[in-house]
Amino acid sequence: MTAGTVSAPSARRDLAGSPFLDAARGRTPSRLPVWFMRQAGRSLPEYRALRQDNGMLEACLTPDLTCEITLQPIRRHGMDAAILFSDIVVPLYLAGIGVDIVPGTGPVVDSPVRTAADVAALPELAPEQVARVTEAIGLLLPELGDTPLIGFAGAPFTLASYLIEGGPSRNHERTKALMRSQPQVWHALLGRLATLTGTFLQQQVAAGVDAVQLFDSWAGALSERDYREFVLPHSAAVLGALAGAGVPRIHFGVGTAELLGAMTEAGADVIGVDWRTPLDVAARRAGGAVPVQGNLDPAVLFAGQDAVDGEVARIAAEGTRTPGHVFNLGHGVLPPTDPDVITRTVETIHAQPVR
């Protein structure tokens, strides 16, 4: 498979009438569709039991574990889409970059990347190195029935921040310093990461996922000017590698209210919105032509069902004033969230009128 191309699976599932796919394509769905970021995870007791003896990367790269974890929220909550259980550093790990996910800390990189030589030494990701992920997709598709499966990857800027900082960072000092002081090194690094991420997502699409989400966790740390100069071309390269693949491309970041237009220009078919911006406002900022995804504050799920129901109704009403709406949280499910609250919230969302 060459850069910029992607093959379809030999027999992609017929999911005509899927509420999620209809909304993501700007069509009127049969009901308001919903899935939650981090819906498969620490809020579920069955997930905690399964993970008790398995590290995060092991769970992401053991096909039967990945399959089971991905299915758990579908069985419990009745979501309209599943998202492949993974982590943004999985393709880095598969390529041979020294990275681990440390409990209580997050991704930690063995040797930070801060020079031209460091960038040149980064390995590429070969399609065959994604085999454990595509095997999990192969296990999932028959189990999911008519539920779409979303593929997943971290965006080049967020991956670069982890590589440069050596781990999570509050202010991204080293990242921004490299970006401004050595722009050639910066663009070389993000170019390498865009190719790696494109390969990772291309393989997922070829294995049969029905949509993809590019997750730029830290893009909200940037001004729009800096985003357009230093990030947009590389995110566009990733999303462009999937152009013509026939699957919706979702682009999401946290704290990106001022970046929604630029992130849409990168090639998004659906723009994800965190809880800080009303959906109808976000849709206008994104150019008024693409569906939106979001945007219930995850903390509202702790406020009692009356508060949740009120927020769901408000957000659903905002969604009717957009080109299309996939209901989601404004970020991921928080670990202490009561799973029964999630289930009831999904039922409330499904009861909302559609445009």
Short mmCIF file of C-alpha atoms in Angstrom, two decimals:
data_model
loop_
_atom_site.label_atom_id
_atom_site.label_comp_id
_atom_site.label_asym_id
_atom_site.label_seq_id
_atom_site.Cartn_x
_atom_site.Cartn_y
_atom_site.Cartn_z
CA MET A 1 0.00 0.00 0.00
CA THR A 2 1.46 3.35 -1.00
CA ALA A 3 1.09 6.65 0.80
CA GLY A 4 -2.10 8.44 -0.14
CA THR A 5 -3.98 5.29 -1.11
CA VAL A 6 -6.06 2.83 0.81
CA SER A 7 -7.69 -0.41 -0.20
CA ALA A 8 -11.18 -1.42 0.83
CA PRO A 9 -11.72 -4.76 2.54
CA SER A 10 -12.79 -7.58 0.24
CA ALA A 11 -16.33 -7.54 1.66
CA ARG A 12 -17.15 -4.42 3.67
CA ARG A 13 -20.27 -4.81 5.79
CA ASP A 14 -23.50 -3.35 4.47
CA LEU A 15 -24.52 -0.89 7.20
CA ALA A 16 -27.20 0.99 5.28
CA GLY A 17 -29.44 2.79 7.75
CA SER A 18 -26.81 3.02 10.48
CA PRO A 19 -27.78 6.10 12.55
CA PHE A 20 -24.12 6.88 13.23
CA LEU A 21 -23.00 6.65 9.61
CA ASP A 22 -26.05 8.53 8.35
CA ALA A 23 -25.43 11.42 10.75
CA ALA A 24 -21.68 11.43 10.00
CA ARG A 25 -22.51 11.80 6.30
CA GLY A 26 -24.97 14.63 6.88
CA ARG A 27 -28.07 12.52 6.32
CA THR A 28 -31.08 12.39 8.61
CA PRO A 29 -30.65 9.37 10.92
CA SER A 30 -33.48 7.20 12.22
CA ARG A 31 -32.51 8.29 15.74
CA LEU A 32 -29.94 10.58 17.30
CA PRO A 33 -26.78 8.42 17.33
CA VAL A 34 -24.38 8.30 20.26
CA TRP A 35 -21.03 6.87 21.21
CA PHE A 36 -18.68 8.08 23.94
CA MET A 37 -14.95 8.55 23.78
CA ARG A 38 -13.29 6.15 26.24
CA GLN A 39 -16.55 4.23 26.43
CA ALA A 40 -14.48 1.07 26.77
CA GLY A 41 -12.42 1.58 29.87
CA ARG A 42 -12.08 2.11 33.56
CA SER A 43 -15.72 3.00 34.24
CA LEU A 44 -16.67 -0.62 33.49
CA PRO A 45 -16.12 -3.31 36.16
CA GLU A 46 -15.81 -5.95 33.44
CA TYR A 47 -12.98 -3.92 31.90
CA ARG A 48 -11.16 -3.59 35.22
CA ALA A 49 -11.47 -7.33 35.78
CA LEU A 50 -10.06 -8.08 32.35
CA ARG A 51 -7.20 -5.60 32.73
CA GLN A 52 -6.19 -6.79 36.20
CA ASP A 53 -3.43 -9.00 34.85
CA ASN A 54 -2.78 -7.23 31.55
CA GLY A 55 -0.84 -4.02 30.84
CA MET A 56 -2.32 -1.35 28.59
CA LEU A 57 -0.17 -2.06 25.55
CA GLU A 58 -0.73 -5.79 25.99
CA ALA A 59 -4.48 -5.22 25.99
CA CYS A 60 -4.21 -3.05 22.87
CA LEU A 61 -2.11 -5.63 21.03
CA THR A 62 -3.67 -8.95 22.06
CA PRO A 63 -6.46 -9.38 19.49
CA ASP A 64 -8.92 -11.31 21.63
CA LEU A 65 -8.50 -8.84 24.52
CA THR A 66 -8.88 -5.86 22.18
CA CYS A 67 -12.00 -7.45 20.71
CA GLU A 68 -13.62 -8.13 24.08
CA ILE A 69 -12.84 -4.68 25.52
CA THR A 70 -14.20 -2.97 22.40
CA LEU A 71 -17.44 -4.97 22.64
CA GLN A 72 -18.09 -4.39 26.34
CA PRO A 73 -19.75 -0.94 26.08
CA ILE A 74 -21.81 -2.07 23.08
CA ARG A 75 -23.28 -4.92 25.09
CA ARG A 76 -23.84 -2.83 28.20
CA HIS A 77 -24.92 0.56 26.85
CA GLY A 78 -26.27 0.00 23.33
CA MET A 79 -24.03 2.59 21.69
CA ASP A 80 -24.51 3.32 17.98
CA ALA A 81 -20.81 2.82 17.23
CA ALA A 82 -17.87 0.97 18.70
CA ILE A 83 -14.41 2.48 18.76
CA LEU A 84 -11.41 0.19 18.51
CA PHE A 85 -9.73 -0.11 21.90
CA SER A 86 -6.28 1.37 21.43
CA ASP A 87 -3.94 4.13 22.56
CA ILE A 88 -2.35 6.96 20.63
CA VAL A 89 1.17 5.57 21.19
CA VAL A 90 0.38 2.11 19.77
CA PRO A 91 1.76 2.87 16.28
CA LEU A 92 4.93 4.31 17.81
CA TYR A 93 5.41 1.12 19.82
CA LEU A 94 4.68 -1.09 16.81
CA ALA A 95 7.26 0.79 14.74
CA GLY A 96 9.91 0.02 17.37
CA ILE A 97 10.08 3.34 19.22
CA GLY A 98 10.79 2.88 22.92
CA VAL A 99 7.58 3.92 24.65
CA ASP A 100 5.53 2.53 27.49
CA ILE A 101 2.29 3.49 29.21
CA VAL A 102 3.06 3.94 32.90
CA PRO A 103 0.05 3.62 35.25
CA GLY A 104 -0.72 6.96 36.85
CA THR A 105 1.56 8.84 34.44
CA GLY A 106 0.70 7.97 30.85
CA PRO A 107 3.01 7.49 27.86
CA VAL A 108 6.72 7.69 28.69
CA VAL A 109 9.37 7.73 25.96
CA ASP A 110 12.76 6.05 26.50
CA SER A 111 14.76 8.50 24.36
CA PRO A 112 13.16 11.89 23.63
CA VAL A 113 13.40 13.20 20.06
CA ARG A 114 14.93 16.69 19.97
CA THR A 115 17.49 16.87 17.15
CA ALA A 116 17.68 16.29 13.42
CA ALA A 117 19.65 13.12 14.10
CA ASP A 118 16.94 11.89 16.46
CA VAL A 119 14.32 12.44 13.76
CA ALA A 120 16.42 10.69 11.12
CA ALA A 121 16.81 7.68 13.41
CA LEU A 122 13.05 7.18 13.87
CA PRO A 123 11.86 3.90 12.35
CA GLU A 124 9.03 3.75 9.85
CA LEU A 125 5.88 1.72 10.41
CA ALA A 126 5.51 -1.17 7.96
CA PRO A 127 1.98 -2.38 7.16
CA GLU A 128 2.76 -5.87 8.43
CA GLN A 129 3.63 -4.43 11.86
CA VAL A 130 -0.05 -3.51 12.29
CA ALA A 131 -1.13 -7.16 11.99
CA ARG A 132 -2.20 -7.57 15.63
CA VAL A 133 -4.48 -4.56 15.32
CA THR A 134 -6.01 -5.68 12.03
CA GLU A 135 -6.49 -9.17 13.45
CA ALA A 136 -8.54 -7.66 16.28
CA ILE A 137 -10.66 -5.82 13.70
CA GLY A 138 -11.22 -9.12 11.91
CA LEU A 139 -12.48 -10.65 15.15
CA LEU A 140 -14.71 -7.67 15.89
CA LEU A 141 -16.60 -7.25 12.64
CA PRO A 142 -18.74 -10.42 12.85
CA GLU A 143 -19.37 -9.83 16.55
CA LEU A 144 -20.58 -6.26 16.00
CA GLY A 145 -23.36 -7.18 13.61
CA ASP A 146 -24.79 -3.91 12.28
CA THR A 147 -22.85 -1.67 14.71
CA PRO A 148 -20.17 0.42 12.95
CA LEU A 149 -16.55 0.25 14.10
CA ILE A 150 -14.46 3.40 14.38
CA GLY A 151 -10.69 3.21 13.86
CA PHE A 152 -8.45 5.43 15.92
CA ALA A 153 -5.09 7.22 15.89
CA GLY A 154 -3.34 10.13 17.55
CA ALA A 155 -2.53 13.16 15.39
CA PRO A 156 1.06 14.13 14.52
CA PHE A 157 1.22 17.14 16.85
CA THR A 158 0.15 15.17 19.91
CA LEU A 159 2.52 12.31 19.09
CA ALA A 160 5.33 14.81 18.57
CA SER A 161 4.68 16.39 21.96
CA TYR A 162 5.05 13.04 23.72
CA LEU A 163 8.22 12.26 21.80
CA ILE A 164 9.82 15.65 22.41
CA GLU A 165 8.78 16.07 26.06
CA GLY A 166 9.46 12.43 26.90
CA GLY A 167 5.98 12.09 28.42
CA PRO A 168 2.90 14.13 29.29
CA SER A 169 3.44 17.87 29.63
CA ARG A 170 1.30 20.66 31.02
CA ASN A 171 2.85 23.51 29.02
CA HIS A 172 4.65 21.75 26.13
CA GLU A 173 7.72 23.92 26.63
CA ARG A 174 10.20 21.76 24.74
CA THR A 175 7.66 21.09 21.98
CA LYS A 176 6.99 24.76 21.32
CA ALA A 177 10.67 25.62 21.63
CA LEU A 178 11.65 23.07 18.98
CA MET A 179 8.77 24.19 16.76
CA ARG A 180 10.00 27.78 16.74
CA SER A 181 13.76 27.42 17.05
CA GLN A 182 14.25 24.53 14.60
CA PRO A 183 11.31 24.61 12.17
CA GLN A 184 13.08 22.34 9.69
CA VAL A 185 13.55 19.67 12.33
CA TRP A 186 9.97 20.20 13.45
CA HIS A 187 8.47 19.70 10.00
CA ALA A 188 10.71 16.69 9.37
CA LEU A 189 9.47 15.10 12.59
CA LEU A 190 5.81 15.79 11.90
CA GLY A 191 6.21 14.57 8.34
CA ARG A 192 7.55 11.27 9.63
CA LEU A 193 4.71 11.00 12.14
CA ALA A 194 2.10 11.84 9.51
CA THR A 195 3.34 8.99 7.34
CA LEU A 196 3.36 6.60 10.30
CA THR A 197 -0.15 7.61 11.37
CA GLY A 198 -1.44 7.42 7.82
CA THR A 199 -0.15 3.86 7.51
CA PHE A 200 -1.72 2.91 10.83
CA LEU A 201 -5.15 4.23 9.80
CA GLN A 202 -4.92 2.89 6.25
CA GLN A 203 -4.40 -0.60 7.61
CA GLN A 204 -7.42 -0.23 9.88
CA VAL A 205 -9.59 0.89 6.97
CA ALA A 206 -8.33 -1.94 4.79
CA ALA A 207 -9.24 -4.36 7.60
CA GLY A 208 -12.81 -3.07 7.63
CA VAL A 209 -13.38 -0.18 10.05
CA ASP A 210 -16.34 1.98 9.06
CA ALA A 211 -15.02 5.39 10.18
CA VAL A 212 -11.83 6.82 11.68
CA GLN A 213 -11.08 9.40 14.36
CA LEU A 214 -7.88 11.44 14.43
CA PHE A 215 -7.40 12.57 18.03
CA ASP A 216 -5.25 15.66 18.62
CA SER A 217 -5.21 15.74 22.42
CA TRP A 218 -2.90 18.73 22.81
CA ALA A 219 -3.66 20.90 19.77
CA GLY A 220 -5.62 23.29 22.00
CA ALA A 221 -2.29 24.49 23.40
CA LEU A 222 -1.66 26.34 20.12
CA SER A 223 -2.88 29.57 18.60
CA GLU A 224 -4.67 29.31 15.28
CA ARG A 225 -1.71 31.00 13.59
CA ASP A 226 0.75 28.43 14.93
CA TYR A 227 -1.64 25.57 14.21
CA ARG A 228 -1.95 26.59 10.58
CA GLU A 229 1.80 26.96 10.10
CA PHE A 230 3.17 24.08 12.11
CA VAL A 231 0.41 21.46 12.37
CA LEU A 232 -2.33 21.73 9.77
CA PRO A 233 -0.24 20.49 6.79
CA HIS A 234 0.66 17.31 8.66
CA SER A 235 -2.83 16.52 9.94
CA ALA A 236 -4.03 17.18 6.39
CA ALA A 237 -1.50 14.62 5.13
CA VAL A 238 -2.94 11.98 7.46
CA LEU A 239 -6.56 12.68 6.57
CA GLY A 240 -5.64 13.05 2.92
CA ALA A 241 -4.19 9.54 2.96
CA LEU A 242 -7.75 8.35 3.58
CA ALA A 243 -9.44 10.51 0.96
CA GLY A 244 -11.59 8.35 -1.25
CA ALA A 245 -11.61 5.48 1.25
CA GLY A 246 -15.36 5.81 1.66
CA VAL A 247 -15.32 6.18 5.44
CA PRO A 248 -16.10 9.31 7.49
CA ARG A 249 -13.04 11.01 8.96
CA ILE A 250 -13.60 12.56 12.40
CA HIS A 251 -11.12 15.14 13.70
CA PHE A 252 -11.17 15.93 17.42
CA GLY A 253 -9.09 17.97 19.83
CA VAL A 254 -9.46 19.31 23.36
CA GLY A 255 -9.68 23.06 23.94
CA THR A 256 -9.77 23.70 20.21
CA ALA A 257 -12.67 26.19 19.96
CA GLU A 258 -10.48 28.66 18.05
CA LEU A 259 -9.11 25.94 15.77
CA LEU A 260 -12.33 24.34 14.54
CA GLY A 261 -12.18 25.99 11.13
CA ALA A 262 -8.56 25.05 10.56
CA MET A 263 -9.08 21.49 11.82
CA THR A 264 -11.98 21.08 9.41
CA GLU A 265 -9.83 22.39 6.57
CA ALA A 266 -7.34 19.62 7.34
CA GLY A 267 -9.82 17.19 5.81
CA ALA A 268 -12.44 16.40 8.43
CA ASP A 269 -15.80 15.00 7.39
CA VAL A 270 -16.99 15.37 11.00
CA ILE A 271 -15.55 17.85 13.50
CA GLY A 272 -15.43 16.85 17.16
CA VAL A 273 -16.33 19.55 19.69
CA ASP A 274 -15.44 19.65 23.38
CA TRP A 275 -17.94 20.91 25.96
CA ARG A 276 -16.78 24.54 25.91
CA THR A 277 -18.47 25.58 22.65
CA PRO A 278 -22.18 25.27 21.71
CA LEU A 279 -22.61 22.90 18.81
CA ASP A 280 -24.34 25.40 16.53
CA VAL A 281 -21.55 27.93 17.16
CA ALA A 282 -18.95 25.23 16.52
CA ALA A 283 -20.63 24.28 13.27
CA ARG A 284 -20.43 27.89 12.04
CA ARG A 285 -16.77 28.12 13.04
CA ALA A 286 -16.12 24.89 11.13
CA GLY A 287 -17.54 26.46 7.98
CA GLY A 288 -21.15 25.36 8.26
CA ALA A 289 -20.82 22.37 5.96
CA VAL A 290 -19.70 19.39 8.07
CA PRO A 291 -21.52 17.43 10.78
CA VAL A 292 -20.43 17.91 14.38
CA GLN A 293 -19.74 15.41 17.14
CA GLY A 294 -20.22 16.13 20.85
CA ASN A 295 -20.45 17.60 23.36
CA LEU A 296 -21.75 16.71 26.85
CA ASP A 297 -19.32 17.65 29.63
CA PRO A 298 -18.18 14.29 31.11
CA ALA A 299 -18.49 15.76 34.61
CA VAL A 300 -22.25 16.28 34.11
CA LEU A 301 -22.66 12.51 34.40
CA PHE A 302 -22.04 12.96 38.16
CA ALA A 303 -24.75 15.61 38.61
CA GLY A 304 -27.84 13.42 38.78
CA GLN A 305 -30.20 12.26 36.06
CA ASP A 306 -32.32 15.43 35.96
CA ALA A 307 -29.23 17.52 35.22
CA VAL A 308 -28.03 14.99 32.64
CA ASP A 309 -31.40 14.90 30.92
CA GLY A 310 -31.53 18.70 30.75
CA GLU A 311 -28.08 18.93 29.21
CA VAL A 312 -28.85 16.15 26.73
CA ALA A 313 -31.99 17.98 25.58
CA ARG A 314 -30.09 21.28 25.22
CA ILE A 315 -27.26 19.74 23.24
CA ALA A 316 -29.63 17.74 21.03
CA ALA A 317 -31.50 20.97 20.23
CA GLU A 318 -28.24 22.70 19.30
CA GLY A 319 -27.42 19.71 17.11
CA THR A 320 -30.57 20.22 15.05
CA ARG A 321 -29.08 23.55 13.92
CA THR A 322 -26.00 21.89 12.41
CA PRO A 323 -25.39 19.96 9.15
CA GLY A 324 -25.52 16.72 11.18
CA HIS A 325 -24.98 15.61 14.76
CA VAL A 326 -23.37 12.58 16.38
CA PHE A 327 -23.90 12.81 20.14
CA ASN A 328 -20.80 12.27 22.24
CA LEU A 329 -19.05 13.59 25.31
CA GLY A 330 -16.83 16.64 25.03
CA HIS A 331 -13.94 14.37 26.04
CA GLY A 332 -13.64 10.84 27.43
CA VAL A 333 -15.66 8.99 30.05
CA LEU A 334 -14.13 9.67 33.48
CA PRO A 335 -13.07 6.50 35.34
CA PRO A 336 -15.39 6.94 38.39
CA THR A 337 -18.50 7.34 36.21
CA ASP A 338 -21.38 5.02 37.18
CA PRO A 339 -21.99 2.69 34.19
CA ASP A 340 -25.73 2.70 34.91
CA VAL A 341 -25.76 6.48 34.45
CA ILE A 342 -24.12 6.01 31.06
CA THR A 343 -26.76 3.47 30.05
CA ARG A 344 -29.61 5.75 31.12
CA THR A 345 -27.99 8.68 29.32
CA VAL A 346 -27.81 6.69 26.09
CA GLU A 347 -31.52 5.91 26.45
CA THR A 348 -32.27 9.61 26.95
CA ILE A 349 -30.24 10.54 23.88
CA HIS A 350 -32.04 7.97 21.77
CA ALA A 351 -35.37 9.48 22.86
CA GLN A 352 -34.49 12.94 21.51
CA PRO A 353 -36.10 14.13 18.28
CA VAL A 354 -33.91 14.25 15.18
CA ARG A 355 -33.90 17.09 12.67
#
